[in-house]
mmCIF file of N, CA and C in Angstrom:
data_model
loop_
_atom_site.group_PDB
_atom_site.id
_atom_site.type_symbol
_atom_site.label_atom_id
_atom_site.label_comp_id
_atom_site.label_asym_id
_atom_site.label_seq_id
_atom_site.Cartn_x
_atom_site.Cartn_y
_atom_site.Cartn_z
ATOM 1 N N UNK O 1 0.851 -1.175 0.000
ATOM 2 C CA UNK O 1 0.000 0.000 0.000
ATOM 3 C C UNK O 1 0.892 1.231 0.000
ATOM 4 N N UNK O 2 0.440 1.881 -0.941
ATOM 5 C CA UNK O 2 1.108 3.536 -1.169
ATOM 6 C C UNK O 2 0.797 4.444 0.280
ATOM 7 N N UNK O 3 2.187 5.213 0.558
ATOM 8 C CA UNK O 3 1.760 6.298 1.117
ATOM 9 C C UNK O 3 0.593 7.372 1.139
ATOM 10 N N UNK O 4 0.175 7.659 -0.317
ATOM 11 C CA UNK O 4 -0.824 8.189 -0.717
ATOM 12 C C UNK O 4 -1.625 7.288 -0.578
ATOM 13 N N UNK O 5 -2.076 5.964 -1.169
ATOM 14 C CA UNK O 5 -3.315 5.470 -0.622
ATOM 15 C C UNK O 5 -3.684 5.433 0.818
ATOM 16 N N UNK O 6 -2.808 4.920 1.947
ATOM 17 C CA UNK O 6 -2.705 5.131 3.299
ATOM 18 C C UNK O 6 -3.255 6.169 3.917
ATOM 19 N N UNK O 7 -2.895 7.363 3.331
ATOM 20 C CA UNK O 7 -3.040 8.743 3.688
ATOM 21 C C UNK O 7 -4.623 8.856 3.160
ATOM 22 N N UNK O 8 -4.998 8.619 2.331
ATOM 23 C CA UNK O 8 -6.475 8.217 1.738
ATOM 24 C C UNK O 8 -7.246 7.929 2.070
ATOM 25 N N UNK O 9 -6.959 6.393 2.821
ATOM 26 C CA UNK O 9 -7.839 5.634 3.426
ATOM 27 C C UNK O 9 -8.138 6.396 4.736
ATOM 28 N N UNK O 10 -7.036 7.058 5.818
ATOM 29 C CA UNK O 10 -7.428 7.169 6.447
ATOM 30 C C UNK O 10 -8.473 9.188 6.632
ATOM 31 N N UNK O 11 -8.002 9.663 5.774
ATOM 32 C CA UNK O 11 -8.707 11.297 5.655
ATOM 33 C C UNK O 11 -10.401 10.445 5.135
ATOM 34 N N UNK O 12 -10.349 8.851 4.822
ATOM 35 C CA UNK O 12 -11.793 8.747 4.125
ATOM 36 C C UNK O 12 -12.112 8.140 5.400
ATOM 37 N N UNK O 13 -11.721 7.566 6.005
ATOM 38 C CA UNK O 13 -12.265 6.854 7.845
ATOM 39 C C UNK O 13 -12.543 8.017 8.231
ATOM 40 N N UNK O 14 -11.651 9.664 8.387
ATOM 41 C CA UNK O 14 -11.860 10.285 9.322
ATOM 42 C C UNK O 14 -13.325 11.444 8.666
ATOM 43 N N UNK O 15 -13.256 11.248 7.181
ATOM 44 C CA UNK O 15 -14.416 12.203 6.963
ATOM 45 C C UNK O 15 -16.100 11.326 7.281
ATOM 46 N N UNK O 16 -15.585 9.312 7.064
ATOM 47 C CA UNK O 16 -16.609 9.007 7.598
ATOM 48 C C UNK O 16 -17.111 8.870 8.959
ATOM 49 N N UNK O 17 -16.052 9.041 9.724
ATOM 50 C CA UNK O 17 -16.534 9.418 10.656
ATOM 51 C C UNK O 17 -17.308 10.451 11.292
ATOM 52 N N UNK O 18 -17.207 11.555 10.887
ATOM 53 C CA UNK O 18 -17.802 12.947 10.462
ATOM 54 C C UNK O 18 -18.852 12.750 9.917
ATOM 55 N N UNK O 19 -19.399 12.235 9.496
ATOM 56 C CA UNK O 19 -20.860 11.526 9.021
ATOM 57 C C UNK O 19 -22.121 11.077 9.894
ATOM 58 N N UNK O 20 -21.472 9.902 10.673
ATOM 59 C CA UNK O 20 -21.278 9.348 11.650
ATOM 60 C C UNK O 20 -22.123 10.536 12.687
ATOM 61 N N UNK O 21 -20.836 11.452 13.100
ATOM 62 C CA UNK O 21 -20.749 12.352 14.563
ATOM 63 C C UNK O 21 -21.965 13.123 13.968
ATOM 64 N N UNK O 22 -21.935 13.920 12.702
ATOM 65 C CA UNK O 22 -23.095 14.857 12.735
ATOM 66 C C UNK O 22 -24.465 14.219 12.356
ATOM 67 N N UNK O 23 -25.212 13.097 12.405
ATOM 68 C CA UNK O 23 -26.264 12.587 12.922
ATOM 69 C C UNK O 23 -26.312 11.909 13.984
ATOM 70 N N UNK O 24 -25.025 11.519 14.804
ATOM 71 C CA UNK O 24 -25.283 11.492 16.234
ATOM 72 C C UNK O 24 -25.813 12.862 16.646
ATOM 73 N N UNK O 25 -25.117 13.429 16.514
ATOM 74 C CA UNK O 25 -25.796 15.525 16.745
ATOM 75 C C UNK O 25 -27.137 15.726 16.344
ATOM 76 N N UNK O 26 -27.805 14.814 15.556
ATOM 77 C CA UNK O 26 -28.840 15.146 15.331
ATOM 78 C C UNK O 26 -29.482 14.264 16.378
ATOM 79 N N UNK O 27 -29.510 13.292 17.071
ATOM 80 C CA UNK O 27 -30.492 12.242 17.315
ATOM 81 C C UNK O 27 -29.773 13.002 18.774
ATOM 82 N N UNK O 28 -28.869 13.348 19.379
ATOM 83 C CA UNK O 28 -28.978 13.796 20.189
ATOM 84 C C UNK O 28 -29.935 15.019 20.562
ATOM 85 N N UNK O 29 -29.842 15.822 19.666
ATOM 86 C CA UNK O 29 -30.932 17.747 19.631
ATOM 87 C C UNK O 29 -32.062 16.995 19.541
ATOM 88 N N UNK O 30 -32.432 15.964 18.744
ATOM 89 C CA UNK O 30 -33.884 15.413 19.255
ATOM 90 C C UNK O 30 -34.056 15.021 20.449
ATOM 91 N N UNK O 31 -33.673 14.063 20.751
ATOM 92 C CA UNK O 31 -34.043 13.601 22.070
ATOM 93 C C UNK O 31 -33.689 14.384 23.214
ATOM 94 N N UNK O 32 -33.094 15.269 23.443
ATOM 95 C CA UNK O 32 -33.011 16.586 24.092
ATOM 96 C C UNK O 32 -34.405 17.250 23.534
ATOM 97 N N UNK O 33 -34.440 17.806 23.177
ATOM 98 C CA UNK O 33 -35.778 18.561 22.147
ATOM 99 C C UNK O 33 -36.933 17.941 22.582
ATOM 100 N N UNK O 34 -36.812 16.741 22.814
ATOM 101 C CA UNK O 34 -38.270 15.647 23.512
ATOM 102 C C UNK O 34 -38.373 15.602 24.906
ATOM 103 N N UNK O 35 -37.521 15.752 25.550
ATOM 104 C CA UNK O 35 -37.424 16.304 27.103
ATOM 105 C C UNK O 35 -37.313 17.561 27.999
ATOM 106 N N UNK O 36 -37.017 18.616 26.940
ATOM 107 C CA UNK O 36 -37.088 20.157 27.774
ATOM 108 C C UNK O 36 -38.533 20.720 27.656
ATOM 109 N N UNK O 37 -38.615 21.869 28.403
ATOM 110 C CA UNK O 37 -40.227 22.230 27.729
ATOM 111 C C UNK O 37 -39.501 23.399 26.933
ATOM 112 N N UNK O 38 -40.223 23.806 26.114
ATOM 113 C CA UNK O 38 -39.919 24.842 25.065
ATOM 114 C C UNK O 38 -39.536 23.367 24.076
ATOM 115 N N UNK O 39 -39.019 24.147 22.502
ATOM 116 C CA UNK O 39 -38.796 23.660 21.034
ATOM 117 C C UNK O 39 -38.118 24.445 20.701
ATOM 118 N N UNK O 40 -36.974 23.248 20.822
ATOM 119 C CA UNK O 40 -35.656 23.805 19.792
ATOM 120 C C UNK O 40 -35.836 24.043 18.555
ATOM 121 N N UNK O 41 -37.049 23.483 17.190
ATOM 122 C CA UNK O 41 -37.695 23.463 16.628
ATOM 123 C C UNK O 41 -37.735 25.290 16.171
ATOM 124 N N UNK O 42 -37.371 26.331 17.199
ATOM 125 C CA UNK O 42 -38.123 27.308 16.679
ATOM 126 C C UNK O 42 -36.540 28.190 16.219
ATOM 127 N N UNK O 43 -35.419 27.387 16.388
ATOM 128 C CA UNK O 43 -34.611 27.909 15.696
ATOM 129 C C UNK O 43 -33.575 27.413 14.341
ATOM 130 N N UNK O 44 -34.933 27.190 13.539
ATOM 131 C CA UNK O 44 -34.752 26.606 12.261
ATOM 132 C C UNK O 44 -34.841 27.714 11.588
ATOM 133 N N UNK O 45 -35.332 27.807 10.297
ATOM 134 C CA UNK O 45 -34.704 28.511 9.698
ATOM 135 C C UNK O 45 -36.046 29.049 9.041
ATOM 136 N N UNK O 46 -36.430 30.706 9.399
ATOM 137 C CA UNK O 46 -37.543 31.643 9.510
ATOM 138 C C UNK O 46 -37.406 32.638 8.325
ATOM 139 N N UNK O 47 -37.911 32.029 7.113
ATOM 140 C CA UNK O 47 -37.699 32.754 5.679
ATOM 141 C C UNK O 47 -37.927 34.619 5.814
ATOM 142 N N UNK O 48 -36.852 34.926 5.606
ATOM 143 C CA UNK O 48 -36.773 36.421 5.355
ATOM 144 C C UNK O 48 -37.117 37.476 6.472
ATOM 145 N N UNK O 49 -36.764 36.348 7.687
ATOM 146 C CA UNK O 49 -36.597 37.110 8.928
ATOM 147 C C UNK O 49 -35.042 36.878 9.505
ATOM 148 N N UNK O 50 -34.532 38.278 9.948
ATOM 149 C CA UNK O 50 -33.281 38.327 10.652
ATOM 150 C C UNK O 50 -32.914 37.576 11.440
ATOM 151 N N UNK O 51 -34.153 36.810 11.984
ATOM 152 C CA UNK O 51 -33.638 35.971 13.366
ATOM 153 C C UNK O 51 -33.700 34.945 13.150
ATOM 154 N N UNK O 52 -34.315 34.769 11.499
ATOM 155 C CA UNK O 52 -34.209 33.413 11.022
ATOM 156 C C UNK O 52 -32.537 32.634 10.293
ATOM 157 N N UNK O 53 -31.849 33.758 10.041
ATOM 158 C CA UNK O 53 -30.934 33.411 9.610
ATOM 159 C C UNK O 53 -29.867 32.312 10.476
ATOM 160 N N UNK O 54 -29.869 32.577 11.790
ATOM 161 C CA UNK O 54 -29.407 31.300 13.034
ATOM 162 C C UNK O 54 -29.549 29.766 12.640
ATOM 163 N N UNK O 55 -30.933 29.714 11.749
ATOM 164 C CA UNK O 55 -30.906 28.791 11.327
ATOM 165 C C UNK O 55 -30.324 27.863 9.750
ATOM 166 N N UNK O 56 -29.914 28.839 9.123
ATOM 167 C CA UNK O 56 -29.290 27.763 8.300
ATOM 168 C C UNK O 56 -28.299 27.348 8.435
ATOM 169 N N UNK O 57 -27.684 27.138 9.573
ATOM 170 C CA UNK O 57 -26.653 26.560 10.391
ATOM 171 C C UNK O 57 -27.175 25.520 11.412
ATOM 172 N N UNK O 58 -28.242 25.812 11.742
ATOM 173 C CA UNK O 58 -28.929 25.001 13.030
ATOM 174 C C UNK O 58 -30.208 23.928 12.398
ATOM 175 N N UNK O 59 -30.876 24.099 11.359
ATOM 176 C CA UNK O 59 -31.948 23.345 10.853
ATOM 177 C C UNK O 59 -31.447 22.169 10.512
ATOM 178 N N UNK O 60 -30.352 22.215 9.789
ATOM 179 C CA UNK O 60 -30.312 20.232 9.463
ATOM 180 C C UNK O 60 -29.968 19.560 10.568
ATOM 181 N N UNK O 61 -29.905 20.245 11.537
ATOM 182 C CA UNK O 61 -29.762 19.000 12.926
ATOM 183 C C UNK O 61 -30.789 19.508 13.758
ATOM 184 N N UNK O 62 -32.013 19.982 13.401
ATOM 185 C CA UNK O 62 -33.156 19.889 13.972
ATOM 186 C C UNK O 62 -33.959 19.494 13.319
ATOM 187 N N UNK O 63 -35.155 18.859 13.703
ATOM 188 C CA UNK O 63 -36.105 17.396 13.530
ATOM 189 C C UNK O 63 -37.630 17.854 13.934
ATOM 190 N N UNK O 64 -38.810 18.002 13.028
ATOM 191 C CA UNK O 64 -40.187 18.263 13.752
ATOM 192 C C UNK O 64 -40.187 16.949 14.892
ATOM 193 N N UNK O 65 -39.864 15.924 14.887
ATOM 194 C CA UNK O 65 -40.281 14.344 15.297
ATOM 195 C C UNK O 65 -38.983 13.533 15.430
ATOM 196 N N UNK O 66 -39.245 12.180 15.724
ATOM 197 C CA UNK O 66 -38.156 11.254 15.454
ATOM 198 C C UNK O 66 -38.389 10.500 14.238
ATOM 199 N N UNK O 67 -39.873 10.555 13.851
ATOM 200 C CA UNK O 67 -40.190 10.039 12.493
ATOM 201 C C UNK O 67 -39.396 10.700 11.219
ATOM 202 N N UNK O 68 -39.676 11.904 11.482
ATOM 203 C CA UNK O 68 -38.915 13.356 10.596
ATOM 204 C C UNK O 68 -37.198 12.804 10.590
ATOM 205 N N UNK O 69 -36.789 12.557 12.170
ATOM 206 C CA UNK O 69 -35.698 12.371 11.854
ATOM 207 C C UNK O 69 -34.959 11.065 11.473
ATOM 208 N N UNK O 70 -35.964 10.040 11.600
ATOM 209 C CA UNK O 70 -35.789 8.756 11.122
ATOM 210 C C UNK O 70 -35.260 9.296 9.262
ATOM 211 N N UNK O 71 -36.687 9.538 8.850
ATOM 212 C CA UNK O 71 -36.637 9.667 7.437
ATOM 213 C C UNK O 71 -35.751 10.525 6.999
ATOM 214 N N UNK O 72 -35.032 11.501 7.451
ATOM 215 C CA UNK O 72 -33.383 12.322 7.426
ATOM 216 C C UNK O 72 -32.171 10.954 7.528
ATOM 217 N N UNK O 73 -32.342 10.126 8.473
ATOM 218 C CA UNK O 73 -30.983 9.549 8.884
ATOM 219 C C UNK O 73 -30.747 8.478 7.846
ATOM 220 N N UNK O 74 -31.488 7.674 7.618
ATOM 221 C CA UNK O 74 -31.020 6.938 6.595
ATOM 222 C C UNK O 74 -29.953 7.341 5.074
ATOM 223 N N UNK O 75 -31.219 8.623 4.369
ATOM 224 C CA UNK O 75 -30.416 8.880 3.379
ATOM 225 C C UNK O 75 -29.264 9.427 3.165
ATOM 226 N N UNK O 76 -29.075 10.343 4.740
ATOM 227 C CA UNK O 76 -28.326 11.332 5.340
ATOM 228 C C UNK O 76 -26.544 10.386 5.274
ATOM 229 N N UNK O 77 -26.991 8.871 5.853
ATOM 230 C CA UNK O 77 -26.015 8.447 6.320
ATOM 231 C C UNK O 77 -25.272 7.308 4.731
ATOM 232 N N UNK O 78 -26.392 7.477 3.855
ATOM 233 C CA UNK O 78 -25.685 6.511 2.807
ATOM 234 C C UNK O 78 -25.435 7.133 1.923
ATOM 235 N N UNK O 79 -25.661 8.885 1.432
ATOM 236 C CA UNK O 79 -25.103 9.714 0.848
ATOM 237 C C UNK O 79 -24.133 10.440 0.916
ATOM 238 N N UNK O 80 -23.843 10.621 2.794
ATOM 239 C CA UNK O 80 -22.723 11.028 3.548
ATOM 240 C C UNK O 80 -21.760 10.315 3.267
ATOM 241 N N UNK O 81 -22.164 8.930 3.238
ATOM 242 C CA UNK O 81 -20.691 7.988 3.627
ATOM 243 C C UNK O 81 -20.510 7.879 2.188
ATOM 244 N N UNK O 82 -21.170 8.294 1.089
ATOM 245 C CA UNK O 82 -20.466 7.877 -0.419
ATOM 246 C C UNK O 82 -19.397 8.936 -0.532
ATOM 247 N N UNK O 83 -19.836 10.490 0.169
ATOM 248 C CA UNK O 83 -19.222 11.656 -0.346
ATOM 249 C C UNK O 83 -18.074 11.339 0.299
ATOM 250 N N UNK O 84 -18.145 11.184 1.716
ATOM 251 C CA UNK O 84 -17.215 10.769 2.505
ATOM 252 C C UNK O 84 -15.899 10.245 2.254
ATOM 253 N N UNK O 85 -16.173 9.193 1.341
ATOM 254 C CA UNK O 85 -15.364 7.743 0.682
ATOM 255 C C UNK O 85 -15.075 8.669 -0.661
ATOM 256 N N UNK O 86 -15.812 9.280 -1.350
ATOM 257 C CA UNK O 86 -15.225 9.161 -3.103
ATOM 258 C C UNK O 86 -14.609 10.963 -2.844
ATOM 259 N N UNK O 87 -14.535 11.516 -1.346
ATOM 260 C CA UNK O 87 -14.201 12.855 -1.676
ATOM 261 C C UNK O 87 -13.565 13.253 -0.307
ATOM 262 N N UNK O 88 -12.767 12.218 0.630
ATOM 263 C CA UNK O 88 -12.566 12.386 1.935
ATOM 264 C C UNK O 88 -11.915 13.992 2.309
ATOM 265 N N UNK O 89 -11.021 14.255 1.347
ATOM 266 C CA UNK O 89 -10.471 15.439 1.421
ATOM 267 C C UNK O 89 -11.279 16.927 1.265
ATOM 268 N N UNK O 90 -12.139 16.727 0.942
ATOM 269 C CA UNK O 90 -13.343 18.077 0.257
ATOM 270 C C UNK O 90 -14.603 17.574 1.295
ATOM 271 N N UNK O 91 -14.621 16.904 1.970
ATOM 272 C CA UNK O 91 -15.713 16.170 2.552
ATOM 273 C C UNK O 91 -16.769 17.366 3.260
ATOM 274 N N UNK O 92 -15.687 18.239 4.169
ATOM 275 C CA UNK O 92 -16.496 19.266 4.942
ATOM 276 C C UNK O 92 -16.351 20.462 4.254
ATOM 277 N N UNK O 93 -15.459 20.357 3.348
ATOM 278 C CA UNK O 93 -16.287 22.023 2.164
ATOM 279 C C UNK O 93 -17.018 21.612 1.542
ATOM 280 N N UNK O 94 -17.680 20.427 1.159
ATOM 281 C CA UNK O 94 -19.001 20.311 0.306
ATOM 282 C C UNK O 94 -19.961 20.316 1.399
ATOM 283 N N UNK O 95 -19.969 19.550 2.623
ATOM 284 C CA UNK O 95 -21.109 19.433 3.221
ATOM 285 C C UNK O 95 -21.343 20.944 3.692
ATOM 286 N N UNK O 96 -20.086 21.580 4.199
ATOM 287 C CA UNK O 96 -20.426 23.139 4.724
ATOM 288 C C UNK O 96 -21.222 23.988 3.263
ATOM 289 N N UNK O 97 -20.876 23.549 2.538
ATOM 290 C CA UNK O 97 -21.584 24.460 1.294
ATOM 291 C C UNK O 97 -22.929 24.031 0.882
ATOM 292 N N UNK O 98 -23.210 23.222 0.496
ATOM 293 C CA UNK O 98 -24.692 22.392 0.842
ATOM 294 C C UNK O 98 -25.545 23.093 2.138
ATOM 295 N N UNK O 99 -24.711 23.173 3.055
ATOM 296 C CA UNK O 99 -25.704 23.527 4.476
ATOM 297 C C UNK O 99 -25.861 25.269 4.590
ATOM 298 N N UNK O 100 -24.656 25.794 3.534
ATOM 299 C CA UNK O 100 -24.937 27.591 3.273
ATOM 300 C C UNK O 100 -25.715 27.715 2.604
ATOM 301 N N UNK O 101 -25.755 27.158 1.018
ATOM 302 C CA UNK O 101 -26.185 27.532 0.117
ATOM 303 C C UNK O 101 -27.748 27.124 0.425
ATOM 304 N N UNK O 102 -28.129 25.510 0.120
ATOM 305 C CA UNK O 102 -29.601 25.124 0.806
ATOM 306 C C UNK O 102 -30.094 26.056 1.983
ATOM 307 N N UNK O 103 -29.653 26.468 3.022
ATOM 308 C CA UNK O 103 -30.247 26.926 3.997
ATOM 309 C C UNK O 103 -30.617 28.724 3.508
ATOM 310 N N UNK O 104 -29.897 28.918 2.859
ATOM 311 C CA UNK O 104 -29.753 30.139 2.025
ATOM 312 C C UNK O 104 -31.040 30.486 1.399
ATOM 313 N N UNK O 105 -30.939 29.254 0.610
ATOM 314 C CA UNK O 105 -31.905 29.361 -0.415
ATOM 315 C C UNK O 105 -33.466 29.006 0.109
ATOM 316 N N UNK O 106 -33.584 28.589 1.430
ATOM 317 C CA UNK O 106 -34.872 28.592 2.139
ATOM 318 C C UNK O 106 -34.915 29.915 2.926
ATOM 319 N N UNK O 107 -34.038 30.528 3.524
ATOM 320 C CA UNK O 107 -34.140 31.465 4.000
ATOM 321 C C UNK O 107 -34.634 32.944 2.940
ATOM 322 N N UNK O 108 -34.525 32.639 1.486
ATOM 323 C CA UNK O 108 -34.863 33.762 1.054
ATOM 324 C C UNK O 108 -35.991 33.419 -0.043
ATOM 325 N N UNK O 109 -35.917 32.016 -0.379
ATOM 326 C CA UNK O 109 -37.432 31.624 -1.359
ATOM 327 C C UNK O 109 -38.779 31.250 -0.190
ATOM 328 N N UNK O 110 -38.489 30.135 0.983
ATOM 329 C CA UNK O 110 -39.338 29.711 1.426
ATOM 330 C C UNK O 110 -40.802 30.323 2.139
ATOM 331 N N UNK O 111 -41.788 29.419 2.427
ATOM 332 C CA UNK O 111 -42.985 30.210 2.729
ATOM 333 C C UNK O 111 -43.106 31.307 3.558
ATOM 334 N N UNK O 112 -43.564 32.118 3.908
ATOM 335 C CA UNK O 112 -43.387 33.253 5.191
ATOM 336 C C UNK O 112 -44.454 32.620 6.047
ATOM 337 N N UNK O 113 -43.297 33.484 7.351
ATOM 338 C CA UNK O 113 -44.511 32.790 8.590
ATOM 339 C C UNK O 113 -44.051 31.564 8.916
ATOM 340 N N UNK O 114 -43.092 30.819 8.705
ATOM 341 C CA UNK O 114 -42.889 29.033 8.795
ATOM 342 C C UNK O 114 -41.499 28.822 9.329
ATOM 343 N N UNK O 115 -41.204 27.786 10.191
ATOM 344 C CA UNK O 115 -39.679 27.222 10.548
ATOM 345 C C UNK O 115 -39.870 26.807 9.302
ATOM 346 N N UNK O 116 -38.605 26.254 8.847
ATOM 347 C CA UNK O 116 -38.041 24.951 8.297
ATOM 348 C C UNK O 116 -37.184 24.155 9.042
ATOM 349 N N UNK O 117 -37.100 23.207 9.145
ATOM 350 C CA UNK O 117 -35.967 22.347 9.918
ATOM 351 C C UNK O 117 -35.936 20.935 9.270
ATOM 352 N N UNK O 118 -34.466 20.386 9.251
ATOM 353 C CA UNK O 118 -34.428 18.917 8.745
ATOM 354 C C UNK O 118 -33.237 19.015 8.023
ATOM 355 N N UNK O 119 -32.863 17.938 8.030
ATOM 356 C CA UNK O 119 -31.798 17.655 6.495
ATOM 357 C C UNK O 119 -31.872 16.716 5.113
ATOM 358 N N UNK O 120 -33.263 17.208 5.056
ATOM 359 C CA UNK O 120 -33.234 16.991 3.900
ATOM 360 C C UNK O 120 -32.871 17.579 2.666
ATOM 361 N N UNK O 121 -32.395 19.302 2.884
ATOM 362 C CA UNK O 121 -31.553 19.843 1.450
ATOM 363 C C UNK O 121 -30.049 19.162 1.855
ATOM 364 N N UNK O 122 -29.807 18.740 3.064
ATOM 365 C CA UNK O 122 -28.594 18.457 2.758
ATOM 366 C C UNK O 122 -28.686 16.947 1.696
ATOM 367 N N UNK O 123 -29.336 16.217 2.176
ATOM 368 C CA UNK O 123 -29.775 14.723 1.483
ATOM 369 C C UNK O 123 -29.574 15.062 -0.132
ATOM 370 N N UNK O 124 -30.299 15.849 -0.910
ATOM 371 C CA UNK O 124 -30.561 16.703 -1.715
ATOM 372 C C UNK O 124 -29.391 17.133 -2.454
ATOM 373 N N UNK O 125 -28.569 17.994 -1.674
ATOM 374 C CA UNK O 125 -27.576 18.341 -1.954
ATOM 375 C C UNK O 125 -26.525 17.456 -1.987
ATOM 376 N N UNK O 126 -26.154 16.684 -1.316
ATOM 377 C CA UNK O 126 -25.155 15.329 -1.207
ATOM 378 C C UNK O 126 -25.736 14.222 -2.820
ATOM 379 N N UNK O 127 -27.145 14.420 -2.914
ATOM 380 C CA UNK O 127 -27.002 13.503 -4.133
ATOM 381 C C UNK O 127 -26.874 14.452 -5.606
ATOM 382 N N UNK O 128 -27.178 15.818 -5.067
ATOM 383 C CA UNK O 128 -27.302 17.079 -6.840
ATOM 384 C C UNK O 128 -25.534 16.647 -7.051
ATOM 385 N N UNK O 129 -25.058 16.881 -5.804
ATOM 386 C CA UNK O 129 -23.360 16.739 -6.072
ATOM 387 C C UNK O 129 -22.849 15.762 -6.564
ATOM 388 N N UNK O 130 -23.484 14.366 -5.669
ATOM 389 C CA UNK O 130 -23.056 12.573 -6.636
ATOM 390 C C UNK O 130 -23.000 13.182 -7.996
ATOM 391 N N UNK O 131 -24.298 13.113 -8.009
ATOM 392 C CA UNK O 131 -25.062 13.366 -9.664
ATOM 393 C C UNK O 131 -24.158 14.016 -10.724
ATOM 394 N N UNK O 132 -23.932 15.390 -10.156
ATOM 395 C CA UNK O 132 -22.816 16.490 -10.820
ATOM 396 C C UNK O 132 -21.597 16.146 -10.950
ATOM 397 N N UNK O 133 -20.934 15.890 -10.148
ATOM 398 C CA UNK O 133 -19.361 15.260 -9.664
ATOM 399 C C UNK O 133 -18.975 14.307 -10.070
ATOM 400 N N UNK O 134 -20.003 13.259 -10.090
ATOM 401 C CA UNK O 134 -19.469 11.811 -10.255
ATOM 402 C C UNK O 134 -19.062 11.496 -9.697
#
């Protein structure tokens, strides 16, 4: 095994791991979120309000439900771990850009009056990129 492959394998263990940690982060803010009173829920991401902007940083690891976040974790975790593996080195400037741009783009198209929360533009975004990238 090459130095460079070595070096490979392991920046692709450590970006899948990073995969991994940020839907543990999510299933943790839920189940926290299911035991306080108040809803973390309300700092998702509030289209074309100032105070909504907190959230396109904070919405893909917040969840209406565990159902909500069931249906996030799966795709979350087999689109993660492809980018992960075919892009270990770029791993967290694509996912950080996915989570600007998507959250972006709800913060200034989406309905008024409404959270958004979830990761599903990231889901979204992890496969527009497969798709694009190859």
């Amino acid at each position: 095994m090459s130095t460079t492959t070595a070096t490979k394998g392991r920046s692709g263990l450590a970006a899948l791991i990073g995969v991994f940690v940020l839907v543990g982060i999510m299933w943790l803010l839920e189940a926290f979120d299911a035991v306080i009173p108040g809803d973390l829920d309300g700092y998702g991401i509030e289209s074309r309000e100032p105070d909504g902007l907190i959230g396109i940083v904070a919405a893909p690891f917040l969840h209406a439900d565990f159902a909500h976040l069931m249906a996030n974790t799966v795709p979350f975790l087999v689109l993660g771990s492809i980018v992960a593996l075919r892009y270990p080195s770029r791993f967290w400037a694509i996912a950080l850009t996915i989570i600007g741009i998507g959250g972006l783009g709800v913060w200034l198209l989406g309905p008024s009056n409404t959270v958004m929360v979830g990761a599903s533009g990231v889901v979204f975004g992890f496969l527009t990129f497969l798709l694009t990238a190859g």
